[in-house]
Amino acid sequence: METAAWLDLDLHLIRVLHAVLTEGSVSRAALRLGMHQPAVSAALRRLRAITGDPLLVRAGGRMVPTANAQRMIGPASAILANAQAMVQQAQPFDPAHARHAFTIAASDYLDPRFLPQVVARLKAEAPLVQLTIQPLHPGADYRRWLAEGEVDVVIGNWPGPPGDLHQGRLLSDEVVCLVARHHPAVRRGWTLQEWLQAEHVAPTPFGPGLRGAIDDYLNQQGWQRNIVVRCPSFGMIPAMVSQTLLVLTTGRRYCEAFTAQLPLAVLPPPVPLPRLQYYQLWHERAHGSRSGQWLRALIRDVAARLWQPAAA
């Protein structure tokens, strides 16, 4: 890009560029930016003239970034994040009047009460703020989301959280088993071998060959459980368990949330399993952000009020 061309860029065009390239759609970018679609199309035409590149091209039935455009996504993210940080550092964050937009990526195996309480607190203290809750699904590139400012905070369970990100511990939870009330183990209990050979249901792993904290621990002991169902949606699993002989092994707080709604029982595993550790993670880029500090403090406080009496 020639010097004279890049001087025509402004922050508005960079916002449009980033939204269009990451969404792969002018209409979705318009929704995300709160703009009319013709205005986004006009900005895209200006960007194409400035860069001398089509930026988005059709591949099959969808639009994809060109090779040059793909290389622009990272710098555009950095420019937007730095501009936001510059303004936020200069101004105090006033939640009562802030018109900010936060995005939280969270696992769906958290206590079902947690995110609703986060939303309730946020709306009570910052009524003009917008919040997007994004699923932390298998294969999610949450490091990139945080680095590029697409997500403010990631909340989930790690036996050892990534060392390249800031972290705040939220919860330590006991590992138990959730079974249907008609499961034989409810009446007679189970040995280690019976438990390993039972039919287990587990979340879909975050990537090929990856194991969760429970299976990592079992592997270290030379044990392997019989997982017969993998499910990407944790919220669907209790209903599956209630109608079968499947066994779900996870945190007590999650399991106990369903025992009053479905014919389910909570049993201890035949051997003690390491407690699950839940954290919130954020990037160095957002570490000094006053709005980010406020959001993380709110999440930490909700977790403490909800979970502290039963935590280790």
Protein backbone atom coordinates (compact mmCIF):
# COMPACT_ATOMS: atom_id res chain seq x y z
CA MET A 1 0.00 0.00 0.00
CA GLU A 2 1.45 3.38 -1.01
CA THR A 3 1.87 6.04 1.67
CA ALA A 4 -0.70 8.31 -0.03
CA ALA A 5 -3.22 5.46 0.02
CA TRP A 6 -2.93 4.49 3.66
CA LEU A 7 -3.34 8.13 4.67
CA ASP A 8 -6.94 7.76 3.41
CA LEU A 9 -7.63 5.13 6.08
CA ASP A 10 -9.41 6.10 9.26
CA LEU A 11 -10.54 4.14 12.30
CA HIS A 12 -14.05 3.75 10.90
CA LEU A 13 -12.74 2.07 7.76
CA ILE A 14 -10.50 -0.20 9.80
CA ARG A 15 -13.52 -1.25 11.91
CA VAL A 16 -15.44 -2.06 8.75
CA LEU A 17 -12.45 -3.91 7.27
CA HIS A 18 -12.05 -6.07 10.39
CA ALA A 19 -15.77 -6.82 10.65
CA VAL A 20 -16.18 -7.72 6.97
CA LEU A 21 -13.10 -9.94 6.88
CA THR A 22 -13.86 -11.80 10.11
CA GLU A 23 -17.57 -12.21 9.33
CA GLY A 24 -17.03 -13.02 5.64
CA SER A 25 -20.29 -11.20 4.90
CA VAL A 26 -21.32 -7.58 4.40
CA SER A 27 -24.74 -8.20 5.94
CA ARG A 28 -23.35 -9.88 9.07
CA ALA A 29 -20.72 -7.15 9.39
CA ALA A 30 -23.48 -4.53 9.21
CA LEU A 31 -25.38 -6.24 12.03
CA ARG A 32 -22.25 -6.49 14.16
CA LEU A 33 -21.37 -2.82 13.61
CA GLY A 34 -24.93 -1.54 13.98
CA MET A 35 -24.75 0.01 10.48
CA HIS A 36 -26.99 -0.13 7.43
CA GLN A 37 -25.78 -2.59 4.80
CA PRO A 38 -25.39 0.06 2.01
CA ALA A 39 -23.05 2.05 4.30
CA VAL A 40 -20.87 -1.03 4.87
CA SER A 41 -20.86 -1.75 1.13
CA ALA A 42 -19.77 1.84 0.42
CA ALA A 43 -16.96 1.56 2.98
CA LEU A 44 -15.88 -1.75 1.43
CA ARG A 45 -15.68 -0.08 -2.00
CA ARG A 46 -13.43 2.63 -0.52
CA LEU A 47 -11.24 -0.03 1.10
CA ARG A 48 -10.92 -1.88 -2.19
CA ALA A 49 -9.88 1.35 -3.91
CA ILE A 50 -7.34 2.17 -1.20
CA THR A 51 -5.80 -1.32 -1.05
CA GLY A 52 -6.11 -2.23 -4.71
CA ASP A 53 -7.39 -5.62 -3.60
CA PRO A 54 -10.89 -7.18 -3.83
CA LEU A 55 -10.55 -8.19 -0.14
CA LEU A 56 -13.48 -10.66 -0.29
CA VAL A 57 -13.96 -13.15 -3.13
CA ARG A 58 -16.53 -15.85 -3.70
CA ALA A 59 -15.45 -19.45 -3.06
CA GLY A 60 -18.27 -21.90 -3.71
CA GLY A 61 -21.32 -20.58 -1.94
CA ARG A 62 -19.54 -18.23 0.45
CA MET A 63 -17.25 -15.21 0.57
CA VAL A 64 -13.68 -15.60 1.82
CA PRO A 65 -10.82 -13.10 2.40
CA THR A 66 -8.11 -12.91 -0.24
CA ALA A 67 -4.55 -13.80 0.77
CA ASN A 68 -3.72 -10.09 1.17
CA ALA A 69 -6.88 -9.50 3.21
CA GLN A 70 -6.10 -12.45 5.48
CA ARG A 71 -2.81 -10.78 6.37
CA MET A 72 -4.68 -7.56 7.25
CA ILE A 73 -6.87 -9.12 9.95
CA GLY A 74 -4.19 -9.26 12.65
CA PRO A 75 -2.94 -5.66 12.18
CA ALA A 76 -6.52 -4.37 12.01
CA SER A 77 -7.34 -6.15 15.28
CA ALA A 78 -4.25 -4.66 16.91
CA ILE A 79 -5.09 -1.13 15.73
CA LEU A 80 -8.66 -1.36 17.05
CA ALA A 81 -7.58 -2.85 20.38
CA ASN A 82 -4.87 -0.21 20.86
CA ALA A 83 -7.29 2.60 19.99
CA GLN A 84 -9.82 1.27 22.50
CA ALA A 85 -7.14 0.87 25.17
CA MET A 86 -5.88 4.42 24.52
CA VAL A 87 -9.32 5.90 25.16
CA GLN A 88 -10.07 3.62 28.11
CA GLN A 89 -6.79 4.45 29.81
CA ALA A 90 -7.52 8.15 29.48
CA GLN A 91 -11.02 7.93 30.94
CA PRO A 92 -12.38 6.30 34.10
CA PHE A 93 -14.88 3.53 33.49
CA ASP A 94 -18.29 4.60 34.74
CA PRO A 95 -20.48 1.46 34.54
CA ALA A 96 -23.71 3.37 35.20
CA HIS A 97 -23.29 5.42 32.00
CA ALA A 98 -20.90 3.33 29.87
CA ARG A 99 -22.07 2.24 26.42
CA HIS A 100 -19.53 -0.53 26.15
CA ALA A 101 -19.73 -3.94 24.47
CA PHE A 102 -18.24 -6.96 26.23
CA THR A 103 -17.80 -10.50 24.95
CA ILE A 104 -17.33 -13.47 27.28
CA ALA A 105 -16.45 -16.95 25.99
CA ALA A 106 -17.53 -19.59 28.48
CA SER A 107 -17.86 -23.34 28.78
CA ASP A 108 -21.40 -24.67 29.14
CA TYR A 109 -20.38 -27.07 31.91
CA LEU A 110 -20.23 -24.22 34.43
CA ASP A 111 -22.79 -24.07 37.21
CA PRO A 112 -26.00 -23.16 35.31
CA ARG A 113 -26.65 -20.38 37.82
CA PHE A 114 -23.35 -18.59 37.17
CA LEU A 115 -23.77 -16.82 33.82
CA PRO A 116 -27.38 -15.74 34.58
CA GLN A 117 -26.10 -14.08 37.75
CA VAL A 118 -23.25 -12.41 35.84
CA VAL A 119 -25.82 -11.00 33.38
CA ALA A 120 -28.12 -9.86 36.21
CA ARG A 121 -25.28 -8.05 38.00
CA LEU A 122 -24.01 -6.49 34.79
CA LYS A 123 -27.46 -5.17 33.80
CA ALA A 124 -28.04 -3.83 37.32
CA GLU A 125 -24.70 -1.99 37.48
CA ALA A 126 -24.15 -1.14 33.80
CA PRO A 127 -27.61 -0.94 32.18
CA LEU A 128 -26.36 0.51 28.87
CA VAL A 129 -23.64 -2.08 28.34
CA GLN A 130 -24.07 -4.80 25.71
CA LEU A 131 -22.93 -8.36 26.43
CA THR A 132 -22.29 -11.24 24.05
CA ILE A 133 -21.78 -14.72 25.52
CA GLN A 134 -19.87 -16.92 23.11
CA PRO A 135 -19.64 -20.71 23.54
CA LEU A 136 -16.21 -22.13 24.27
CA HIS A 137 -16.77 -24.94 21.81
CA PRO A 138 -14.38 -27.76 20.82
CA GLY A 139 -11.65 -26.39 18.59
CA ALA A 140 -12.21 -22.80 19.76
CA ASP A 141 -9.11 -20.68 19.17
CA TYR A 142 -9.59 -18.71 22.37
CA ARG A 143 -5.96 -17.50 22.46
CA ARG A 144 -6.49 -15.74 19.12
CA TRP A 145 -9.88 -14.39 20.25
CA LEU A 146 -8.23 -12.79 23.29
CA ALA A 147 -5.14 -11.58 21.41
CA GLU A 148 -7.22 -9.94 18.68
CA GLY A 149 -9.73 -8.40 21.07
CA GLU A 150 -12.69 -10.45 19.81
CA VAL A 151 -13.27 -11.71 23.37
CA ASP A 152 -12.61 -9.92 26.67
CA VAL A 153 -12.59 -12.91 29.03
CA VAL A 154 -12.57 -16.69 28.63
CA ILE A 155 -14.06 -18.79 31.46
CA GLY A 156 -13.48 -22.52 31.69
CA ASN A 157 -11.82 -25.48 33.36
CA TRP A 158 -8.14 -26.27 32.94
CA PRO A 159 -5.94 -28.59 35.06
CA GLY A 160 -3.20 -26.04 34.42
CA PRO A 161 -4.31 -22.86 32.62
CA PRO A 162 -2.22 -21.53 29.70
CA GLY A 163 0.87 -19.76 31.01
CA ASP A 164 0.87 -17.14 28.25
CA LEU A 165 -2.38 -15.58 29.48
CA HIS A 166 -3.36 -13.76 32.66
CA GLN A 167 -5.56 -15.89 34.89
CA GLY A 168 -7.83 -15.55 37.89
CA ARG A 169 -9.08 -18.59 39.78
CA LEU A 170 -12.85 -18.70 40.22
CA LEU A 171 -13.77 -22.11 41.61
CA SER A 172 -12.51 -25.46 42.81
CA ASP A 173 -15.18 -28.15 42.54
CA GLU A 174 -15.46 -31.77 43.68
CA VAL A 175 -15.75 -34.38 40.90
CA VAL A 176 -18.81 -36.64 41.16
CA CYS A 177 -20.87 -38.89 38.89
CA LEU A 178 -24.35 -38.18 37.58
CA VAL A 179 -26.50 -41.23 36.78
CA ALA A 180 -30.16 -42.07 36.28
CA ARG A 181 -31.98 -43.06 39.48
CA HIS A 182 -32.56 -46.51 37.95
CA HIS A 183 -28.82 -47.08 37.42
CA PRO A 184 -27.65 -50.26 39.26
CA ALA A 185 -24.82 -48.33 40.95
CA VAL A 186 -27.38 -46.30 42.89
CA ARG A 187 -28.39 -49.48 44.76
CA ARG A 188 -25.15 -51.42 44.98
CA GLY A 189 -22.31 -48.96 44.39
CA TRP A 190 -19.40 -49.82 42.08
CA THR A 191 -15.81 -50.91 42.07
CA LEU A 192 -13.13 -49.15 40.06
CA GLN A 193 -13.34 -51.76 37.30
CA GLU A 194 -17.14 -51.55 37.19
CA TRP A 195 -16.95 -47.78 36.92
CA LEU A 196 -14.29 -47.86 34.18
CA GLN A 197 -16.31 -50.42 32.19
CA ALA A 198 -19.63 -48.56 32.59
CA GLU A 199 -20.93 -46.58 29.62
CA HIS A 200 -19.64 -43.03 29.99
CA VAL A 201 -20.71 -39.82 28.26
CA ALA A 202 -18.18 -36.99 27.95
CA PRO A 203 -17.88 -33.63 26.20
CA THR A 204 -16.32 -33.54 22.76
CA PRO A 205 -12.58 -32.80 23.23
CA PHE A 206 -11.23 -29.37 22.30
CA GLY A 207 -9.09 -30.85 19.54
CA PRO A 208 -7.98 -34.13 17.94
CA GLY A 209 -6.15 -36.33 20.42
CA LEU A 210 -6.82 -34.02 23.35
CA ARG A 211 -8.20 -35.26 26.66
CA GLY A 212 -10.00 -33.46 29.44
CA ALA A 213 -8.72 -33.14 33.00
CA ILE A 214 -10.46 -36.34 34.16
CA ASP A 215 -9.12 -38.52 31.36
CA ASP A 216 -5.64 -36.99 31.71
CA TYR A 217 -5.61 -38.09 35.35
CA LEU A 218 -6.93 -41.58 34.56
CA ASN A 219 -4.31 -42.00 31.84
CA GLN A 220 -1.56 -41.10 34.32
CA GLN A 221 -2.78 -43.95 36.56
CA GLY A 222 -2.88 -46.40 33.64
CA TRP A 223 -6.70 -46.42 33.60
CA GLN A 224 -9.12 -45.77 30.75
CA ARG A 225 -12.87 -45.39 31.02
CA ASN A 226 -15.35 -46.64 28.43
CA ILE A 227 -16.61 -43.46 26.72
CA VAL A 228 -19.44 -44.44 24.35
CA VAL A 229 -20.99 -41.00 23.72
CA ARG A 230 -19.28 -37.68 22.95
CA CYS A 231 -21.46 -34.58 22.97
CA PRO A 232 -20.48 -31.00 22.00
CA SER A 233 -23.30 -29.51 24.10
CA PHE A 234 -22.86 -30.13 27.80
CA GLY A 235 -26.35 -28.88 28.51
CA MET A 236 -27.89 -31.83 26.64
CA ILE A 237 -26.05 -34.49 28.63
CA PRO A 238 -28.18 -34.64 31.84
CA ALA A 239 -31.30 -35.48 29.78
CA MET A 240 -29.35 -38.22 27.99
CA VAL A 241 -28.19 -39.64 31.31
CA SER A 242 -31.69 -39.63 32.81
CA GLN A 243 -32.99 -41.98 30.08
CA THR A 244 -30.04 -44.39 29.86
CA LEU A 245 -27.32 -46.11 31.88
CA LEU A 246 -24.79 -43.48 30.84
CA VAL A 247 -22.47 -41.99 33.47
CA LEU A 248 -21.45 -38.32 33.45
CA THR A 249 -18.42 -37.47 35.58
CA THR A 250 -17.98 -33.76 36.26
CA GLY A 251 -18.29 -31.07 38.94
CA ARG A 252 -20.75 -31.47 41.81
CA ARG A 253 -22.29 -28.01 41.33
CA TYR A 254 -23.21 -28.75 37.72
CA CYS A 255 -24.67 -32.17 38.57
CA GLU A 256 -26.71 -31.01 41.54
CA ALA A 257 -28.37 -28.32 39.44
CA PHE A 258 -30.26 -31.07 37.54
CA THR A 259 -31.26 -33.52 40.26
CA ALA A 260 -34.44 -31.60 41.12
CA GLN A 261 -35.50 -31.35 37.46
CA LEU A 262 -34.76 -34.87 36.20
CA PRO A 263 -34.73 -38.43 37.68
CA LEU A 264 -31.02 -38.30 38.41
CA ALA A 265 -28.73 -39.20 41.29
CA VAL A 266 -25.24 -38.02 42.28
CA LEU A 267 -22.73 -40.71 43.25
CA PRO A 268 -19.10 -40.52 44.33
CA PRO A 269 -16.60 -42.07 41.92
CA PRO A 270 -14.94 -45.27 43.19
CA VAL A 271 -11.62 -43.43 43.55
CA PRO A 272 -11.00 -39.78 44.49
CA LEU A 273 -10.44 -37.67 41.38
CA PRO A 274 -8.62 -34.31 41.33
CA ARG A 275 -10.89 -31.35 41.88
CA LEU A 276 -11.85 -29.31 38.82
CA GLN A 277 -10.27 -25.86 38.68
CA TYR A 278 -12.16 -23.05 36.94
CA TYR A 279 -10.47 -19.82 35.83
CA GLN A 280 -11.09 -16.64 33.93
CA LEU A 281 -8.36 -15.86 31.38
CA TRP A 282 -7.49 -12.60 29.64
CA HIS A 283 -4.74 -11.25 27.39
CA GLU A 284 -1.95 -8.83 28.27
CA ARG A 285 -3.51 -6.42 25.77
CA ALA A 286 -6.56 -6.04 28.03
CA HIS A 287 -4.75 -6.28 31.37
CA GLY A 288 -4.68 -2.52 31.99
CA SER A 289 -8.09 -1.77 30.50
CA ARG A 290 -10.33 -0.14 33.09
CA SER A 291 -13.47 -1.60 31.57
CA GLY A 292 -11.82 -5.03 31.47
CA GLN A 293 -10.73 -4.71 35.10
CA TRP A 294 -14.31 -3.84 36.07
CA LEU A 295 -15.72 -6.83 34.16
CA ARG A 296 -13.21 -9.28 35.66
CA ALA A 297 -13.90 -7.96 39.17
CA LEU A 298 -17.64 -8.43 38.62
CA ILE A 299 -17.10 -12.03 37.41
CA ARG A 300 -14.84 -12.75 40.37
CA ASP A 301 -17.36 -11.32 42.83
CA VAL A 302 -20.28 -13.30 41.36
CA ALA A 303 -18.20 -16.48 41.59
CA ALA A 304 -17.22 -15.76 45.19
CA ARG A 305 -20.81 -15.08 46.28
CA LEU A 306 -22.15 -18.14 44.47
CA TRP A 307 -19.43 -20.69 45.19
CA GLN A 308 -17.16 -19.57 48.03
CA PRO A 309 -18.95 -21.36 50.91
CA ALA A 310 -18.52 -24.77 49.20
CA ALA A 311 -15.12 -24.18 47.58
CA ALA A 312 -11.95 -25.87 48.83
